[in-house]
mmCIF file of C-alpha atoms in Angstrom:
data_model
loop_
_atom_site.group_PDB
_atom_site.id
_atom_site.type_symbol
_atom_site.label_atom_id
_atom_site.label_comp_id
_atom_site.label_asym_id
_atom_site.label_seq_id
_atom_site.Cartn_x
_atom_site.Cartn_y
_atom_site.Cartn_z
ATOM 1 C CA UNK A 1 -275.753 -91.479 58.455
ATOM 2 C CA UNK A 2 -277.712 -91.232 61.671
ATOM 3 C CA UNK A 3 -274.861 -88.376 62.885
ATOM 4 C CA UNK A 4 -275.433 -87.045 59.762
ATOM 5 C CA UNK A 5 -279.272 -86.692 60.098
ATOM 6 C CA UNK A 6 -278.635 -85.154 63.578
ATOM 7 C CA UNK A 7 -276.558 -82.552 62.219
ATOM 8 C CA UNK A 8 -278.809 -81.720 59.331
ATOM 9 C CA UNK A 9 -281.869 -81.525 61.863
ATOM 10 C CA UNK A 10 -280.216 -79.234 64.276
ATOM 11 C CA UNK A 11 -279.114 -76.800 61.309
ATOM 12 C CA UNK A 12 -282.759 -77.064 59.901
ATOM 13 C CA UNK A 13 -284.525 -76.509 63.499
ATOM 14 C CA UNK A 14 -281.805 -73.354 63.784
ATOM 15 C CA UNK A 15 -283.106 -71.866 60.588
ATOM 16 C CA UNK A 16 -286.413 -72.437 61.523
ATOM 17 C CA UNK A 17 -285.801 -70.624 64.888
ATOM 18 C CA UNK A 18 -284.246 -67.449 63.188
ATOM 19 C CA UNK A 19 -287.428 -65.357 63.561
ATOM 20 C CA UNK A 20 -287.512 -65.558 67.172
ATOM 21 C CA UNK A 21 -283.769 -63.961 66.925
ATOM 22 C CA UNK A 22 -284.494 -61.245 64.581
ATOM 23 C CA UNK A 23 -287.742 -60.258 66.177
ATOM 24 C CA UNK A 24 -285.474 -59.902 69.333
ATOM 25 C CA UNK A 25 -284.040 -57.416 67.205
ATOM 26 C CA UNK A 26 -287.153 -55.305 66.075
ATOM 27 C CA UNK A 27 -285.786 -52.061 67.324
ATOM 28 C CA UNK A 28 -282.899 -52.124 64.889
ATOM 29 C CA UNK A 29 -283.594 -51.287 61.058
ATOM 30 C CA UNK A 30 -283.039 -54.591 58.738
ATOM 31 C CA UNK A 31 -280.128 -52.817 56.933
ATOM 32 C CA UNK A 32 -278.210 -52.255 60.093
ATOM 33 C CA UNK A 33 -278.967 -56.158 61.137
ATOM 34 C CA UNK A 34 -277.450 -57.259 57.771
ATOM 35 C CA UNK A 35 -274.637 -55.269 58.014
ATOM 36 C CA UNK A 36 -273.486 -56.367 61.706
ATOM 37 C CA UNK A 37 -274.551 -59.706 60.425
ATOM 38 C CA UNK A 38 -271.761 -59.675 57.909
ATOM 39 C CA UNK A 39 -269.486 -57.918 60.052
ATOM 40 C CA UNK A 40 -269.747 -60.297 63.031
ATOM 41 C CA UNK A 41 -269.967 -63.470 60.798
ATOM 42 C CA UNK A 42 -266.631 -62.227 59.207
ATOM 43 C CA UNK A 43 -265.259 -61.937 62.813
ATOM 44 C CA UNK A 44 -266.421 -65.140 63.799
ATOM 45 C CA UNK A 45 -265.187 -67.194 60.541
ATOM 46 C CA UNK A 46 -261.695 -65.818 60.755
ATOM 47 C CA UNK A 47 -261.263 -66.776 64.519
ATOM 48 C CA UNK A 48 -262.779 -70.258 63.332
ATOM 49 C CA UNK A 49 -260.462 -70.511 60.240
ATOM 50 C CA UNK A 50 -257.391 -69.577 61.992
ATOM 51 C CA UNK A 51 -257.781 -72.086 64.846
ATOM 52 C CA UNK A 52 -257.938 -74.704 62.102
ATOM 53 C CA UNK A 53 -255.301 -73.464 59.874
ATOM 54 C CA UNK A 54 -257.483 -73.192 57.125
ATOM 55 C CA UNK A 55 -256.192 -70.482 55.070
ATOM 56 C CA UNK A 56 -254.271 -71.868 51.853
ATOM 57 C CA UNK A 57 -257.293 -71.714 49.663
ATOM 58 C CA UNK A 58 -257.250 -67.501 49.792
ATOM 59 C CA UNK A 59 -254.340 -66.819 47.307
ATOM 60 C CA UNK A 60 -255.238 -69.438 44.985
ATOM 61 C CA UNK A 61 -259.107 -68.153 44.786
ATOM 62 C CA UNK A 62 -257.583 -64.751 44.653
ATOM 63 C CA UNK A 63 -255.662 -65.520 41.404
ATOM 64 C CA UNK A 64 -258.869 -66.807 39.405
ATOM 65 C CA UNK A 65 -260.859 -63.720 38.521
ATOM 66 C CA UNK A 66 -263.695 -65.735 37.329
ATOM 67 C CA UNK A 67 -264.047 -67.525 40.787
ATOM 68 C CA UNK A 68 -263.943 -64.243 42.494
ATOM 69 C CA UNK A 69 -266.804 -62.836 40.096
ATOM 70 C CA UNK A 70 -268.702 -66.109 40.847
ATOM 71 C CA UNK A 71 -268.598 -65.321 44.995
ATOM 72 C CA UNK A 72 -269.038 -61.675 44.233
ATOM 73 C CA UNK A 73 -272.421 -62.645 42.464
ATOM 74 C CA UNK A 74 -273.124 -65.346 45.036
ATOM 75 C CA UNK A 75 -272.933 -62.546 47.827
ATOM 76 C CA UNK A 76 -274.788 -60.116 46.239
ATOM 77 C CA UNK A 77 -277.535 -62.545 46.157
ATOM 78 C CA UNK A 78 -276.940 -63.896 49.777
ATOM 79 C CA UNK A 79 -277.180 -60.225 50.944
ATOM 80 C CA UNK A 80 -280.252 -59.407 49.230
ATOM 81 C CA UNK A 81 -282.025 -62.539 50.811
ATOM 82 C CA UNK A 82 -280.999 -62.264 54.064
ATOM 83 C CA UNK A 83 -282.186 -58.152 53.840
ATOM 84 C CA UNK A 84 -285.271 -59.173 52.918
ATOM 85 C CA UNK A 85 -286.052 -62.306 55.156
ATOM 86 C CA UNK A 86 -284.880 -59.508 58.223
ATOM 87 C CA UNK A 87 -287.351 -57.062 57.003
ATOM 88 C CA UNK A 88 -290.115 -59.477 56.552
ATOM 89 C CA UNK A 89 -289.831 -60.798 59.945
ATOM 90 C CA UNK A 90 -289.502 -57.520 61.500
ATOM 91 C CA UNK A 91 -292.290 -56.296 59.710
ATOM 92 C CA UNK A 92 -295.188 -59.091 60.734
ATOM 93 C CA UNK A 93 -294.432 -61.705 57.158
ATOM 94 C CA UNK A 94 -293.086 -64.406 59.020
ATOM 95 C CA UNK A 95 -295.524 -66.339 57.190
ATOM 96 C CA UNK A 96 -294.767 -64.931 54.070
ATOM 97 C CA UNK A 97 -291.053 -65.933 54.464
ATOM 98 C CA UNK A 98 -291.681 -69.516 55.300
ATOM 99 C CA UNK A 99 -293.796 -69.772 52.040
ATOM 100 C CA UNK A 100 -290.458 -68.555 50.176
ATOM 101 C CA UNK A 101 -288.289 -71.672 51.797
ATOM 102 C CA UNK A 102 -291.336 -73.816 50.861
ATOM 103 C CA UNK A 103 -291.357 -72.731 47.458
ATOM 104 C CA UNK A 104 -287.603 -73.061 47.151
ATOM 105 C CA UNK A 105 -286.972 -76.565 46.194
ATOM 106 C CA UNK A 106 -289.429 -76.398 43.538
ATOM 107 C CA UNK A 107 -287.419 -73.189 42.245
ATOM 108 C CA UNK A 108 -284.013 -75.097 42.455
ATOM 109 C CA UNK A 109 -285.647 -77.686 40.025
ATOM 110 C CA UNK A 110 -286.644 -74.969 37.670
ATOM 111 C CA UNK A 111 -283.142 -73.407 37.522
ATOM 112 C CA UNK A 112 -281.474 -77.076 36.977
ATOM 113 C CA UNK A 113 -283.920 -77.266 34.045
ATOM 114 C CA UNK A 114 -283.442 -73.523 32.538
ATOM 115 C CA UNK A 115 -279.487 -72.910 33.721
ATOM 116 C CA UNK A 116 -278.381 -76.149 33.839
ATOM 117 C CA UNK A 117 -280.166 -78.247 30.952
ATOM 118 C CA UNK A 118 -281.361 -81.099 33.418
ATOM 119 C CA UNK A 119 -284.197 -82.949 32.633
ATOM 120 C CA UNK A 120 -287.517 -82.936 34.475
ATOM 121 C CA UNK A 121 -289.609 -86.119 34.849
ATOM 122 C CA UNK A 122 -293.231 -86.078 34.298
ATOM 123 C CA UNK A 123 -294.241 -85.874 38.450
ATOM 124 C CA UNK A 124 -291.540 -83.170 38.898
ATOM 125 C CA UNK A 125 -293.490 -81.053 36.269
ATOM 126 C CA UNK A 126 -296.925 -81.717 37.805
ATOM 127 C CA UNK A 127 -295.056 -80.850 41.321
ATOM 128 C CA UNK A 128 -294.294 -77.382 39.657
ATOM 129 C CA UNK A 129 -297.437 -76.955 38.143
ATOM 130 C CA UNK A 130 -299.651 -77.590 41.355
ATOM 131 C CA UNK A 131 -297.138 -75.146 43.244
ATOM 132 C CA UNK A 132 -297.693 -72.434 40.280
ATOM 133 C CA UNK A 133 -301.486 -72.911 40.681
ATOM 134 C CA UNK A 134 -300.783 -72.444 44.525
ATOM 135 C CA UNK A 135 -299.006 -69.178 44.128
ATOM 136 C CA UNK A 136 -301.527 -67.796 41.545
ATOM 137 C CA UNK A 137 -304.414 -68.495 43.695
ATOM 138 C CA UNK A 138 -302.657 -66.318 46.678
ATOM 139 C CA UNK A 139 -302.332 -63.362 44.291
ATOM 140 C CA UNK A 140 -305.891 -63.772 42.986
ATOM 141 C CA UNK A 141 -307.262 -63.664 46.690
ATOM 142 C CA UNK A 142 -304.771 -60.960 48.090
ATOM 143 C CA UNK A 143 -304.780 -58.929 44.853
ATOM 144 C CA UNK A 144 -300.900 -58.861 44.854
ATOM 145 C CA UNK A 145 -298.226 -60.911 44.263
ATOM 146 C CA UNK A 146 -296.929 -62.613 47.167
ATOM 147 C CA UNK A 147 -293.492 -60.746 46.086
ATOM 148 C CA UNK A 148 -291.563 -61.801 49.767
ATOM 149 C CA UNK A 149 -292.315 -65.880 49.151
ATOM 150 C CA UNK A 150 -290.895 -65.271 45.410
ATOM 151 C CA UNK A 151 -288.093 -63.131 46.210
ATOM 152 C CA UNK A 152 -286.620 -65.228 48.636
ATOM 153 C CA UNK A 153 -287.084 -68.622 46.751
ATOM 154 C CA UNK A 154 -285.716 -66.715 43.704
ATOM 155 C CA UNK A 155 -282.249 -65.253 45.305
ATOM 156 C CA UNK A 156 -281.691 -68.326 47.494
ATOM 157 C CA UNK A 157 -282.372 -70.507 44.448
ATOM 158 C CA UNK A 158 -280.124 -68.279 42.636
ATOM 159 C CA UNK A 159 -277.417 -68.444 45.573
ATOM 160 C CA UNK A 160 -277.865 -72.336 45.662
ATOM 161 C CA UNK A 161 -277.346 -72.459 41.521
ATOM 162 C CA UNK A 162 -274.136 -70.415 42.105
ATOM 163 C CA UNK A 163 -272.765 -72.417 45.075
ATOM 164 C CA UNK A 164 -273.535 -75.633 43.459
ATOM 165 C CA UNK A 165 -270.414 -75.200 41.142
ATOM 166 C CA UNK A 166 -268.427 -73.154 43.398
ATOM 167 C CA UNK A 167 -264.799 -74.045 44.043
ATOM 168 C CA UNK A 168 -264.722 -73.684 47.764
ATOM 169 C CA UNK A 169 -266.548 -75.313 50.362
ATOM 170 C CA UNK A 170 -269.149 -74.420 53.007
ATOM 171 C CA UNK A 171 -267.040 -72.868 55.290
ATOM 172 C CA UNK A 172 -264.391 -71.074 53.017
ATOM 173 C CA UNK A 173 -267.045 -70.063 50.545
ATOM 174 C CA UNK A 174 -268.994 -68.113 53.288
ATOM 175 C CA UNK A 175 -265.952 -66.735 54.558
ATOM 176 C CA UNK A 176 -265.071 -65.074 51.026
ATOM 177 C CA UNK A 177 -268.578 -63.836 50.504
ATOM 178 C CA UNK A 178 -268.504 -62.140 53.926
ATOM 179 C CA UNK A 179 -264.958 -60.957 52.749
ATOM 180 C CA UNK A 180 -266.702 -59.334 49.502
ATOM 181 C CA UNK A 181 -269.407 -57.725 51.307
ATOM 182 C CA UNK A 182 -267.182 -56.236 54.442
ATOM 183 C CA UNK A 183 -266.384 -53.160 52.902
ATOM 184 C CA UNK A 184 -269.979 -52.114 52.006
ATOM 185 C CA UNK A 185 -271.153 -53.335 55.462
ATOM 186 C CA UNK A 186 -268.356 -51.247 57.455
ATOM 187 C CA UNK A 187 -268.750 -48.565 55.313
ATOM 188 C CA UNK A 188 -272.096 -48.030 56.031
ATOM 189 C CA UNK A 189 -271.984 -48.858 59.724
ATOM 190 C CA UNK A 190 -269.280 -45.866 59.901
ATOM 191 C CA UNK A 191 -271.666 -43.742 57.783
ATOM 192 C CA UNK A 192 -274.556 -44.299 60.275
ATOM 193 C CA UNK A 193 -272.077 -44.165 63.386
ATOM 194 C CA UNK A 194 -271.006 -40.218 61.500
ATOM 195 C CA UNK A 195 -274.885 -39.312 61.541
ATOM 196 C CA UNK A 196 -275.748 -40.917 65.036
ATOM 197 C CA UNK A 197 -277.636 -43.367 63.616
ATOM 198 C CA UNK A 198 -275.818 -46.494 64.731
ATOM 199 C CA UNK A 199 -278.440 -48.456 67.119
ATOM 200 C CA UNK A 200 -275.413 -50.401 68.111
ATOM 201 C CA UNK A 201 -273.762 -47.302 69.705
ATOM 202 C CA UNK A 202 -276.857 -45.452 70.282
ATOM 203 C CA UNK A 203 -279.394 -48.042 72.161
ATOM 204 C CA UNK A 204 -279.256 -48.214 75.861
ATOM 205 C CA UNK A 205 -279.952 -52.149 75.634
ATOM 206 C CA UNK A 206 -276.722 -54.091 76.229
ATOM 207 C CA UNK A 207 -278.834 -57.091 75.406
ATOM 208 C CA UNK A 208 -279.395 -55.501 71.663
ATOM 209 C CA UNK A 209 -275.855 -55.222 71.577
ATOM 210 C CA UNK A 210 -275.043 -58.436 72.149
ATOM 211 C CA UNK A 211 -277.681 -60.056 69.912
ATOM 212 C CA UNK A 212 -275.921 -58.024 67.184
ATOM 213 C CA UNK A 213 -272.544 -59.505 68.125
ATOM 214 C CA UNK A 214 -274.050 -63.194 68.286
ATOM 215 C CA UNK A 215 -275.164 -62.974 64.546
ATOM 216 C CA UNK A 216 -271.841 -64.113 63.913
ATOM 217 C CA UNK A 217 -271.752 -67.671 65.409
ATOM 218 C CA UNK A 218 -275.756 -67.490 64.682
ATOM 219 C CA UNK A 219 -275.133 -67.335 61.181
ATOM 220 C CA UNK A 220 -271.956 -69.723 60.600
ATOM 221 C CA UNK A 221 -272.778 -72.392 62.821
ATOM 222 C CA UNK A 222 -275.846 -73.724 61.152
ATOM 223 C CA UNK A 223 -274.027 -73.663 58.267
ATOM 224 C CA UNK A 224 -271.382 -75.606 59.279
ATOM 225 C CA UNK A 225 -273.999 -78.448 60.754
ATOM 226 C CA UNK A 226 -275.689 -78.471 57.736
ATOM 227 C CA UNK A 227 -272.428 -78.857 55.669
ATOM 228 C CA UNK A 228 -271.505 -81.827 57.729
ATOM 229 C CA UNK A 229 -274.840 -83.447 57.812
ATOM 230 C CA UNK A 230 -275.137 -83.118 54.262
ATOM 231 C CA UNK A 231 -271.819 -85.252 53.423
ATOM 232 C CA UNK A 232 -273.258 -87.929 55.493
ATOM 233 C CA UNK A 233 -277.048 -88.730 54.081
ATOM 234 C CA UNK A 234 -278.494 -88.984 51.060
ATOM 235 C CA UNK A 235 -279.965 -86.300 49.058
ATOM 236 C CA UNK A 236 -283.895 -87.734 49.257
ATOM 237 C CA UNK A 237 -283.500 -87.792 52.975
ATOM 238 C CA UNK A 238 -281.867 -84.072 52.983
ATOM 239 C CA UNK A 239 -284.800 -83.132 50.971
ATOM 240 C CA UNK A 240 -287.191 -84.427 53.704
ATOM 241 C CA UNK A 241 -285.660 -82.689 56.267
ATOM 242 C CA UNK A 242 -285.168 -79.732 54.934
ATOM 243 C CA UNK A 243 -288.887 -78.722 55.406
ATOM 244 C CA UNK A 244 -288.356 -78.639 59.243
ATOM 245 C CA UNK A 245 -286.710 -74.858 58.786
ATOM 246 C CA UNK A 246 -289.981 -73.081 56.652
ATOM 247 C CA UNK A 247 -292.320 -75.588 59.244
ATOM 248 C CA UNK A 248 -291.343 -73.670 62.332
ATOM 249 C CA UNK A 249 -291.439 -70.363 60.935
ATOM 250 C CA UNK A 250 -294.671 -70.870 59.441
ATOM 251 C CA UNK A 251 -296.000 -72.473 62.925
ATOM 252 C CA UNK A 252 -294.141 -69.706 64.982
ATOM 253 C CA UNK A 253 -295.979 -66.910 62.336
ATOM 254 C CA UNK A 254 -299.573 -68.194 63.149
ATOM 255 C CA UNK A 255 -299.265 -69.371 66.520
ATOM 256 C CA UNK A 256 -296.617 -66.728 68.370
ATOM 257 C CA UNK A 257 -297.086 -63.515 66.294
ATOM 258 C CA UNK A 258 -300.417 -64.087 65.392
ATOM 259 C CA UNK A 259 -300.186 -63.125 61.777
ATOM 260 C CA UNK A 260 -303.443 -63.356 59.720
ATOM 261 C CA UNK A 261 -303.939 -66.834 58.212
ATOM 262 C CA UNK A 262 -307.146 -66.673 56.508
ATOM 263 C CA UNK A 263 -308.938 -69.897 54.855
ATOM 264 C CA UNK A 264 -308.616 -68.168 51.277
ATOM 265 C CA UNK A 265 -304.218 -68.166 51.983
ATOM 266 C CA UNK A 266 -304.703 -71.717 53.731
ATOM 267 C CA UNK A 267 -305.855 -73.009 50.248
ATOM 268 C CA UNK A 268 -302.862 -71.638 48.582
ATOM 269 C CA UNK A 269 -300.628 -72.930 51.111
ATOM 270 C CA UNK A 270 -302.223 -76.383 51.117
ATOM 271 C CA UNK A 271 -301.713 -76.465 47.167
ATOM 272 C CA UNK A 272 -298.129 -75.533 47.732
ATOM 273 C CA UNK A 273 -297.490 -78.197 50.579
ATOM 274 C CA UNK A 274 -299.203 -80.717 48.122
ATOM 275 C CA UNK A 275 -296.955 -79.766 45.502
ATOM 276 C CA UNK A 276 -294.165 -80.258 47.842
ATOM 277 C CA UNK A 277 -295.497 -83.737 48.824
ATOM 278 C CA UNK A 278 -295.197 -85.143 45.350
ATOM 279 C CA UNK A 279 -291.853 -83.803 44.979
ATOM 280 C CA UNK A 280 -290.604 -85.474 47.904
ATOM 281 C CA UNK A 281 -292.494 -88.796 47.271
ATOM 282 C CA UNK A 282 -291.160 -88.835 43.634
ATOM 283 C CA UNK A 283 -287.528 -88.431 44.987
ATOM 284 C CA UNK A 284 -287.878 -90.925 47.825
ATOM 285 C CA UNK A 285 -289.492 -93.608 45.227
ATOM 286 C CA UNK A 286 -286.864 -92.805 42.617
ATOM 287 C CA UNK A 287 -284.055 -93.388 45.615
ATOM 288 C CA UNK A 288 -285.463 -96.668 46.446
ATOM 289 C CA UNK A 289 -285.408 -97.967 42.814
ATOM 290 C CA UNK A 290 -281.492 -97.468 42.474
ATOM 291 C CA UNK A 291 -280.869 -99.155 45.780
#
């Protein structure tokens, strides 16, 4: 269990520090970062799968159209999530992005209720109601819906729902999703190159090129650590550790990137944090009762 906690903690620490990586690529448009993330992630995963001689799953998956369709859907949700997240970081919305991942566990609960027919307990309903009040408060005081947070929570929640019933593990699943996205990413990069707009080729900065290439391991390694950790620790513990990522992102947005965080926004965040505390406490209480 200790090893699992270490793996999971390292994964969420890595995800929490992602704004530093994408902020370093501020000169590159979000769409180009996304395309390179797909291309270099696939290259890295192909190397990993080849070293591990772990290709036996691919022919079987290709013979199952329903499985392929499910991964096409999850790949599209993942790409939309990545694009919104990259754009938000590079346009000064790190705090809004962190809010999306704070909300995400509660979105997962609602998706389980609506799509999978899972029953919600009274305290879970209370947590969702408190979080909804926080979102409504943020909408009212800002005069606009916090679309970045809601879009990130919804796309990642939908992605998680599809992967929950997927036929492949984390490594194989991510590899297949990047295979699905590869033609689109490659076509976009070729089109950019033909029009002289591919930053990878036009930038005078070698560090920018290396950062784009690094998107492969930076994407895949935290996912592999997460998968290794999730297999070793209870879901209640994993549920607590997952808040490391958005907490770090939030602190980076406030203290490093100096994004505006008014008292009015603090009220909305406090409501959502209270909902998460209630949700986490209820999960830990039930886990202790079952042991």
